[in-house]
Structures are given as structure tokens and as C-alpha cells.
GROMACS .gro file of C-alpha atoms in nm:
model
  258
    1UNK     CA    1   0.000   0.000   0.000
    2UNK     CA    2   0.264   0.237   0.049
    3UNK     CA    3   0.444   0.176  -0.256
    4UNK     CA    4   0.131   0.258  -0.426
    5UNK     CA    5   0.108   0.555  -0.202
    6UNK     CA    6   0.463   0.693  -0.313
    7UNK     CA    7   0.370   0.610  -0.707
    8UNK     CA    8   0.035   0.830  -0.685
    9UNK     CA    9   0.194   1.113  -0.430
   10UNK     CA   10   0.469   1.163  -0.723
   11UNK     CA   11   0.154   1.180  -1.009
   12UNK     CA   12  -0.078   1.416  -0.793
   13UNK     CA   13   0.227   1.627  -0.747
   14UNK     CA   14   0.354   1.620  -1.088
   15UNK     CA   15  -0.034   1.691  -1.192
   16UNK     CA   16  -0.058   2.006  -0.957
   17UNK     CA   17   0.252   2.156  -1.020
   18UNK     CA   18   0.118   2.247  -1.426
   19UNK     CA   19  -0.173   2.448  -1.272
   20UNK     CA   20  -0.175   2.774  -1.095
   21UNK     CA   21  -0.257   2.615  -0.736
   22UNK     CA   22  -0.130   2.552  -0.435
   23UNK     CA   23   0.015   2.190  -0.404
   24UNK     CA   24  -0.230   1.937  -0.353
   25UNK     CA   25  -0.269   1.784   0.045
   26UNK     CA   26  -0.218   1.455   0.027
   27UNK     CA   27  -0.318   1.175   0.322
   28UNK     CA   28  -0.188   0.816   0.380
   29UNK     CA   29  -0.505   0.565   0.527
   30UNK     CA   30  -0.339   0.306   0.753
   31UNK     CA   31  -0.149   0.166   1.056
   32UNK     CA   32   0.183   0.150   0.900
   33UNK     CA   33   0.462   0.253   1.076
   34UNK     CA   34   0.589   0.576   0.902
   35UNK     CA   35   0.397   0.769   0.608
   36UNK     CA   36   0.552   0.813   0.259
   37UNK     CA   37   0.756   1.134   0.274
   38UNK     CA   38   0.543   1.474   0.229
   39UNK     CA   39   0.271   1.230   0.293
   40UNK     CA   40   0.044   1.319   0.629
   41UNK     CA   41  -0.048   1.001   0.837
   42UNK     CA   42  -0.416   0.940   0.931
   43UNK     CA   43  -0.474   0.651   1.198
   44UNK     CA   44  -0.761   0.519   1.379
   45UNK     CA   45  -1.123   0.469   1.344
   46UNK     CA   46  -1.308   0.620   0.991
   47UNK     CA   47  -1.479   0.916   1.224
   48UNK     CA   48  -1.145   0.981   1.353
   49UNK     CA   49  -0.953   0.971   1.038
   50UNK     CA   50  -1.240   1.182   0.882
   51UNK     CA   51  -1.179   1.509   1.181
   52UNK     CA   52  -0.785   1.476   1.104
   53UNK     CA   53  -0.840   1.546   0.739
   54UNK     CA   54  -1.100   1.789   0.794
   55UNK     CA   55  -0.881   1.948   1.049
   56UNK     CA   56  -0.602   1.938   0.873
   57UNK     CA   57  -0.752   2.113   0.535
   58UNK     CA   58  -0.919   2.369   0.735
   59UNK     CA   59  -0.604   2.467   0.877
   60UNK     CA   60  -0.468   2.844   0.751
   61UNK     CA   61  -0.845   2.934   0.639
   62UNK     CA   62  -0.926   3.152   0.925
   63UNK     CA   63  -0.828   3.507   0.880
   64UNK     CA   64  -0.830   3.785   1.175
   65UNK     CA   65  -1.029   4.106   1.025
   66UNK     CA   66  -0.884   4.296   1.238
   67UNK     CA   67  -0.557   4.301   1.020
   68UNK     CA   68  -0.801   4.475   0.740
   69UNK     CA   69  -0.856   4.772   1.033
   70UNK     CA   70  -0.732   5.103   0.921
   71UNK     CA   71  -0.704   5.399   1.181
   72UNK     CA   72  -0.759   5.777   1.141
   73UNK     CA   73  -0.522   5.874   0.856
   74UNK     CA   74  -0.257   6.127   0.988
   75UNK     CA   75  -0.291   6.322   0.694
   76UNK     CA   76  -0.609   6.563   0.700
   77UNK     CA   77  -0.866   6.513   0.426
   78UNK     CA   78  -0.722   6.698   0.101
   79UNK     CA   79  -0.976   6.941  -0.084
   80UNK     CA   80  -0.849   6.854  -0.409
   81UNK     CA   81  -0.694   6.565  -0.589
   82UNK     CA   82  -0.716   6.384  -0.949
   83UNK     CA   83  -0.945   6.099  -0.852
   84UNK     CA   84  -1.179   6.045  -0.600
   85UNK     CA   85  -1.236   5.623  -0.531
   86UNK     CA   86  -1.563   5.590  -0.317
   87UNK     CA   87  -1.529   5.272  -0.135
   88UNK     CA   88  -1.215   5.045  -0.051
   89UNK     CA   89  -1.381   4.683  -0.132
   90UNK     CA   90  -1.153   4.485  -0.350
   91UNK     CA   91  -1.235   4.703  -0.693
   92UNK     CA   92  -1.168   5.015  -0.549
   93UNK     CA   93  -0.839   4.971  -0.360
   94UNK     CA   94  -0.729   4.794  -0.696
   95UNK     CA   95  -0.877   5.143  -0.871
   96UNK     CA   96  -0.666   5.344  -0.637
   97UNK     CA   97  -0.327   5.084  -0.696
   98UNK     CA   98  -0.351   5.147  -1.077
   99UNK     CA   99  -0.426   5.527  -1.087
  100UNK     CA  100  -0.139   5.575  -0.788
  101UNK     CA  101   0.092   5.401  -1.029
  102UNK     CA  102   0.051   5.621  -1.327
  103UNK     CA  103   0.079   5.943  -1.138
  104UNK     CA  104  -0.237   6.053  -0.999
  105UNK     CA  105  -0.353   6.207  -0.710
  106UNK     CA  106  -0.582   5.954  -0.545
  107UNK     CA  107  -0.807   6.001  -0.223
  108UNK     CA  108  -1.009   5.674  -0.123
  109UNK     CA  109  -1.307   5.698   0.074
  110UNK     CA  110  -1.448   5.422   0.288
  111UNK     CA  111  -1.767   5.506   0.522
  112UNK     CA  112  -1.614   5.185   0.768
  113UNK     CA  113  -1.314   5.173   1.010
  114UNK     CA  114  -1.184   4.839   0.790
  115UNK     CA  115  -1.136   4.765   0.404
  116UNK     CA  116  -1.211   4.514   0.180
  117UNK     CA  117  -1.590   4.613   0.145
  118UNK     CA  118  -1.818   4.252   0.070
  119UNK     CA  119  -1.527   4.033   0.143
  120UNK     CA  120  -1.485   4.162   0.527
  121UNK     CA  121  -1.880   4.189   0.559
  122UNK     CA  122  -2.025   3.880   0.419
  123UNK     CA  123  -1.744   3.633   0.330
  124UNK     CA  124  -1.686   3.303   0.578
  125UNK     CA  125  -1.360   3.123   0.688
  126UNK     CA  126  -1.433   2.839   0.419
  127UNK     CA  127  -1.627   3.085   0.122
  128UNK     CA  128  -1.425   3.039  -0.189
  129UNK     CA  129  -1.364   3.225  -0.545
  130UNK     CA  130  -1.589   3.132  -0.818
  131UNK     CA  131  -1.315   3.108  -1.078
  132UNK     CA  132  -1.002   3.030  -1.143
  133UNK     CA  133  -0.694   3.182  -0.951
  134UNK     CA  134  -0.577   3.367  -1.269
  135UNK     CA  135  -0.923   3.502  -1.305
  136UNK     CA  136  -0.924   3.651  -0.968
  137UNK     CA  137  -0.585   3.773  -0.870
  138UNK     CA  138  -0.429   4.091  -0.751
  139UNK     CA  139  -0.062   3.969  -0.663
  140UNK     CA  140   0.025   4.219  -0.929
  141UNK     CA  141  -0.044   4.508  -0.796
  142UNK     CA  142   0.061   4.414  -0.425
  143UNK     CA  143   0.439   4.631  -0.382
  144UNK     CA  144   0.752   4.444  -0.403
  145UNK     CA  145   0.857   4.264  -0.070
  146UNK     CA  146   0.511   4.233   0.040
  147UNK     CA  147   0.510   3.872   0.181
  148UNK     CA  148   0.206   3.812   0.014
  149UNK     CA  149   0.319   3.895  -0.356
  150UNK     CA  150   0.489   3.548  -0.339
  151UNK     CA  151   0.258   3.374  -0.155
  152UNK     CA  152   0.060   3.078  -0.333
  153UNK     CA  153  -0.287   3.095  -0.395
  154UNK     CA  154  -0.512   2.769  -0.425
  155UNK     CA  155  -0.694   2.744  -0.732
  156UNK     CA  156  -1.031   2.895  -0.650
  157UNK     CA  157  -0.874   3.076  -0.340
  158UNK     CA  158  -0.999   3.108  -0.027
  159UNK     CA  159  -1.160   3.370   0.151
  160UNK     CA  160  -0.856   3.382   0.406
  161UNK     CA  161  -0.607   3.396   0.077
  162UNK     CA  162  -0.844   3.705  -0.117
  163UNK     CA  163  -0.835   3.897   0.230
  164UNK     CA  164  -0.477   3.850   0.329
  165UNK     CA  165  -0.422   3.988  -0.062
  166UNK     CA  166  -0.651   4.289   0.033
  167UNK     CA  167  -0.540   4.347   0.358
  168UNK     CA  168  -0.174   4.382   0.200
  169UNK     CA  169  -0.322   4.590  -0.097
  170UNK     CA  170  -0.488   4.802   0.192
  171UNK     CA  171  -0.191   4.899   0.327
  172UNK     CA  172   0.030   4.986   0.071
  173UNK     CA  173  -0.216   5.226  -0.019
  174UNK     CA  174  -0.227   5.318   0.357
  175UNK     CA  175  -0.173   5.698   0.301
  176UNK     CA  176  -0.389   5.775   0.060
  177UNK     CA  177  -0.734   5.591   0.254
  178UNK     CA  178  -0.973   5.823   0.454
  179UNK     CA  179  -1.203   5.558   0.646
  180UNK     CA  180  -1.520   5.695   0.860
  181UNK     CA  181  -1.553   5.919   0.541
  182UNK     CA  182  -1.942   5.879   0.419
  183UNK     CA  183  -1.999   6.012   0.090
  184UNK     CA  184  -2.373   6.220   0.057
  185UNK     CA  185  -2.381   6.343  -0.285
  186UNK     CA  186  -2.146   6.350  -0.598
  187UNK     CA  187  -2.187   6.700  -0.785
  188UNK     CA  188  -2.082   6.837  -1.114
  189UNK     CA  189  -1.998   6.645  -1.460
  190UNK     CA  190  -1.742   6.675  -1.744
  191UNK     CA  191  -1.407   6.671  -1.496
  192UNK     CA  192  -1.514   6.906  -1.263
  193UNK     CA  193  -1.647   6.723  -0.968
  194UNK     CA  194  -1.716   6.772  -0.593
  195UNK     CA  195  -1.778   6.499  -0.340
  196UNK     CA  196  -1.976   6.613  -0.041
  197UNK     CA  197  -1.886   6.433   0.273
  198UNK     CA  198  -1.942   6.403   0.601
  199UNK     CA  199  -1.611   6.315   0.833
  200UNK     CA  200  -1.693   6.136   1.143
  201UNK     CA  201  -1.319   6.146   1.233
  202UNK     CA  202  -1.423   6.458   1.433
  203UNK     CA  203  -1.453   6.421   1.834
  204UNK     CA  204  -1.691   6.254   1.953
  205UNK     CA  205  -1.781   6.093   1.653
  206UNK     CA  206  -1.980   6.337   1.509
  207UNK     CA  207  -1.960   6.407   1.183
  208UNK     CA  208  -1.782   6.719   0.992
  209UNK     CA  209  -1.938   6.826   0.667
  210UNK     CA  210  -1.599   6.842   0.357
  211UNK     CA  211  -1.582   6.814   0.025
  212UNK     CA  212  -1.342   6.742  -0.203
  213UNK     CA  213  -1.285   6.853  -0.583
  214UNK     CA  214  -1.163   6.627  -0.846
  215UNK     CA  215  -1.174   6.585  -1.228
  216UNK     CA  216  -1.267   6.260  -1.191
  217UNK     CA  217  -1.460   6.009  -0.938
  218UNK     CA  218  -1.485   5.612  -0.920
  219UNK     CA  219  -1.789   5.464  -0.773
  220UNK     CA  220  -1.640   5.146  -0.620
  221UNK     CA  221  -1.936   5.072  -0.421
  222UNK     CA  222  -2.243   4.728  -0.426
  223UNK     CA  223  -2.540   4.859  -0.328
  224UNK     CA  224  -2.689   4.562  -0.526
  225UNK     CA  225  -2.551   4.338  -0.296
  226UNK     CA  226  -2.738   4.500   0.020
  227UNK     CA  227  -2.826   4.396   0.347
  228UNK     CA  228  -2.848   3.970   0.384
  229UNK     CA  229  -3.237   3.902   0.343
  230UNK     CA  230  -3.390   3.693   0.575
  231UNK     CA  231  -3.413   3.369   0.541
  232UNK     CA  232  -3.792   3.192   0.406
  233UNK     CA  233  -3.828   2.853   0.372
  234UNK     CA  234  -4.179   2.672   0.315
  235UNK     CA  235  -4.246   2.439   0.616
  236UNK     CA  236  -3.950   2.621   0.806
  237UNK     CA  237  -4.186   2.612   1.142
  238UNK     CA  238  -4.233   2.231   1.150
  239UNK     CA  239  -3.834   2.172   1.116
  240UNK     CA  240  -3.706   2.057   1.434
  241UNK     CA  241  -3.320   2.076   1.316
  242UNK     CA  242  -3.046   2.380   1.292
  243UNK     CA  243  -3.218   2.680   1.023
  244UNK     CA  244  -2.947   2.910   0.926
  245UNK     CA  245  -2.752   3.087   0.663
  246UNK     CA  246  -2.406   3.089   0.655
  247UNK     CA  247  -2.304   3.401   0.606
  248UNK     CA  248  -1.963   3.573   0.781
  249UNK     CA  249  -1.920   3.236   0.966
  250UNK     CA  250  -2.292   3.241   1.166
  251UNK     CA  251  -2.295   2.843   1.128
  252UNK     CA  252  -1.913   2.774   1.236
  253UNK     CA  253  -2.028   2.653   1.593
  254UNK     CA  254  -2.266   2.408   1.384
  255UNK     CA  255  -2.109   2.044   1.394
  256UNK     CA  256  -2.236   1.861   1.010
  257UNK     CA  257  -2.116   1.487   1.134
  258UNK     CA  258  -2.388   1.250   1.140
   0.00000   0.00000   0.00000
């Protein structure tokens, strides 16, 4: 059996390493004495085999959102600059990356202390991309020596691998991100814009009326998305079992073993 094991280790691996994916996990079944090498070593009863694996795969999927938390930004909220990006979800901190690197004058504005916009609100420890790594990757525009710009990526990442990304992106762009900045109106048209906002950086929370002029503004914001509707089920009131979504992690004190 563990001949067999080395032979199929060496094809899975040679298999993986043509793709754009983290190298595949790979678990030996059995009481022998020592696992092939890179192998990990399951023993004991099915059940118990079964919470090793499970354990083992969901390990490095977690992701602290605190690391996405941005404080006040020293700098005080400029009147003008080039672009304005409204929001600091995933499109518009990758908005702000590219206009930063050709030159502009970028202010982003995020109405929450954190960024990473529907990936910090809604996404869970085991949510996953719906496409292909290459579809769905922003290693390019992290800076150089960010520990995350070489870091591997599974094939349809992770929700802990997209938000590590962000919260890297997030602070490279550190300096140029205004959070507790909600945007009331966008005025003007043809390159001569003014973004009316209301600062709640002030004390006590309250918030300071601003605005800021631009020649251009990016709306980097979901409202489509919205608020998580409640959940409706025919029949729901004669179901004696666990009725949830799973949305940011409510169902990851729920145990699925039969």
C-alpha cells in the first residue's frame, strides 16, 4: 500500500505543479509505521480519520479582520486631488493601486473603520472564489517585498487567501485611505467634480461636513448586494433541526457529522 502511495503522491504532485494552485494535500489511510515522505499520516477509526483530514484542510483558512482595520489617517482630508475612489472593497483599492501608479492624485473613501468592502462583511472562513486563480488575482499590484506577492494561492482561493491579498493591498495604499468618510452626494460632470462628505473622524464621533474637488470620481461601491435578506423557507416552522444561513461564519459553531 505504500508503494502505491509513493507512485500516486509523485503523479498528484507532478499533476498540480502544471496548474496555478497551491500543491495538492495529500493523506496516507493506515497503521503502518511511518507515512511516505510529504505524505500526512491518518490513523484510527473512519470518524477519527475523517476530523484529522478535515482538520487538517481547514487549517490556515481563518483570517483575523482585524488586520483589514485602518485607523484615522494622519494626513487631514485633502480638498483637491485627481481621482476620488468611493469605497475600498476589492475594486476600489485595486482602482486606487492602478491610478497611484501612473501618477495621480488619489483620495479613497471608505464610510467603515476596515477595508475590503463585501469580502470583510459577508465572506466566511471556508467561502471560496468562483473562478479560477488567474481570473481573480491581484498579486500584481501588491508592492515588491510584500510577503504576500509570493505567496501561493489555491486554485479557487480562499476567503482567508483574497483577504490577506486585500489586507496587504490596503496597506500599501495606507496613506492615501480616509475611512469613517461617508460620501452624501457626488456633484458636477465633465471633470469638474465635488464629493460632499461628512467626516466622522471629528470628536466625539460626530460628523464634519468636507468636500473634495476632483476631475474625476470612481464609484467602487455594491449597493446591489445589500443587506443579507432573511431567510424563508416553506415548512421552516415544522423543522425541528439547525435553520441558518451561513453568512460571515454564523454556522461555524454548527457540527455537520452525522
Amino acid at each position: 500500500a505504500q508503494s502505491a502511495a509513493v507512485r500516486l503522491a509523485a503523479l498528484l504532485r507532478q499533476a498540480s505543479s502544471g496548474a496555478s494552485r497551491r500543491p495538492c494535500e495529500l493523506f496516507f489511510a493506515g497503521e503502518a509505521a511511518a507515512s511516505p515522505s510529504g505524505v500526512t499520516a491518518v490513523k484510527g477509526s473512519p470518524p477519527a480519520m475523517a476530523t484529522a483530514i478535515s482538520t487538517a484542510m481547514l487549517a490556515n483558512t481563518g483570517f483575523d479582520k482585524r488586520a483589514l482595520l485602518h485607523g484615522r489617517n494622519a494626513k487631514p482630508l485633502p480638498e483637491e486631488v485627481d481621482v476620488v475612489v468611493i469605497g475600498a472593497g476589492l475594486l476600489g483599492l485595486m482602482a486606487a493601486a492602478r491610478l497611484k501608479k501612473n501618477g495621480h492624485k488619489v483620495a479613497v473613501l471608505e464610510q467603515r473603520s476596515i477595508v475590503g468592502g463585501i469580502w470583510s462583511m459577508y465572506a466566511n472562513s471556508t467561502s471560496q472564489v468562483n473562478s479560477s486563480e488567474g481570473g481573480y488575482n491581484i498579486k500584481d499590484l501588491l508592492p515588491e517585498g510584500s510577503p504576500r506577492k509570493a505567496a501561493d494561492n489555491r486554485d479557487h482561493s480562499t476567503a482567508a487567501e483574497i483577504l490577506k491579498d486585500i489586507a496587504a493591498l490596503g496597506d500599501s495604499l495606507a496613506d492615501v485611505i480616509y475611512t469613517r468618510v461617508s460620501v452624501a452626494k457626488v456633484l458636477g460632470t465633465n471633470g469638474d467634480y465635488t464629493t460632499v462628505v461628512s467626516d466622522l473622524n471629528g470628536r466625539g464621533g460626530e460628523g464634519v461636513a468636507a468636500v473634495v474637488r476632483s476631475t474625476g470620481v470612481v464609484l467602487a461601491i455594491n449597493d446591489r448586494v445589500g443587506l443579507p435578506r432573511p431567510l424563508r423557507v416553506p415548512g421552516m416552522n415544522r423543522f425541528s433541526g439547525v435553520m441558518a444561513d451561513g453568512t460571515s461564519d454564523a454556522l461555524s459553531g454548527v457540527s455537520w457529522q452525522g
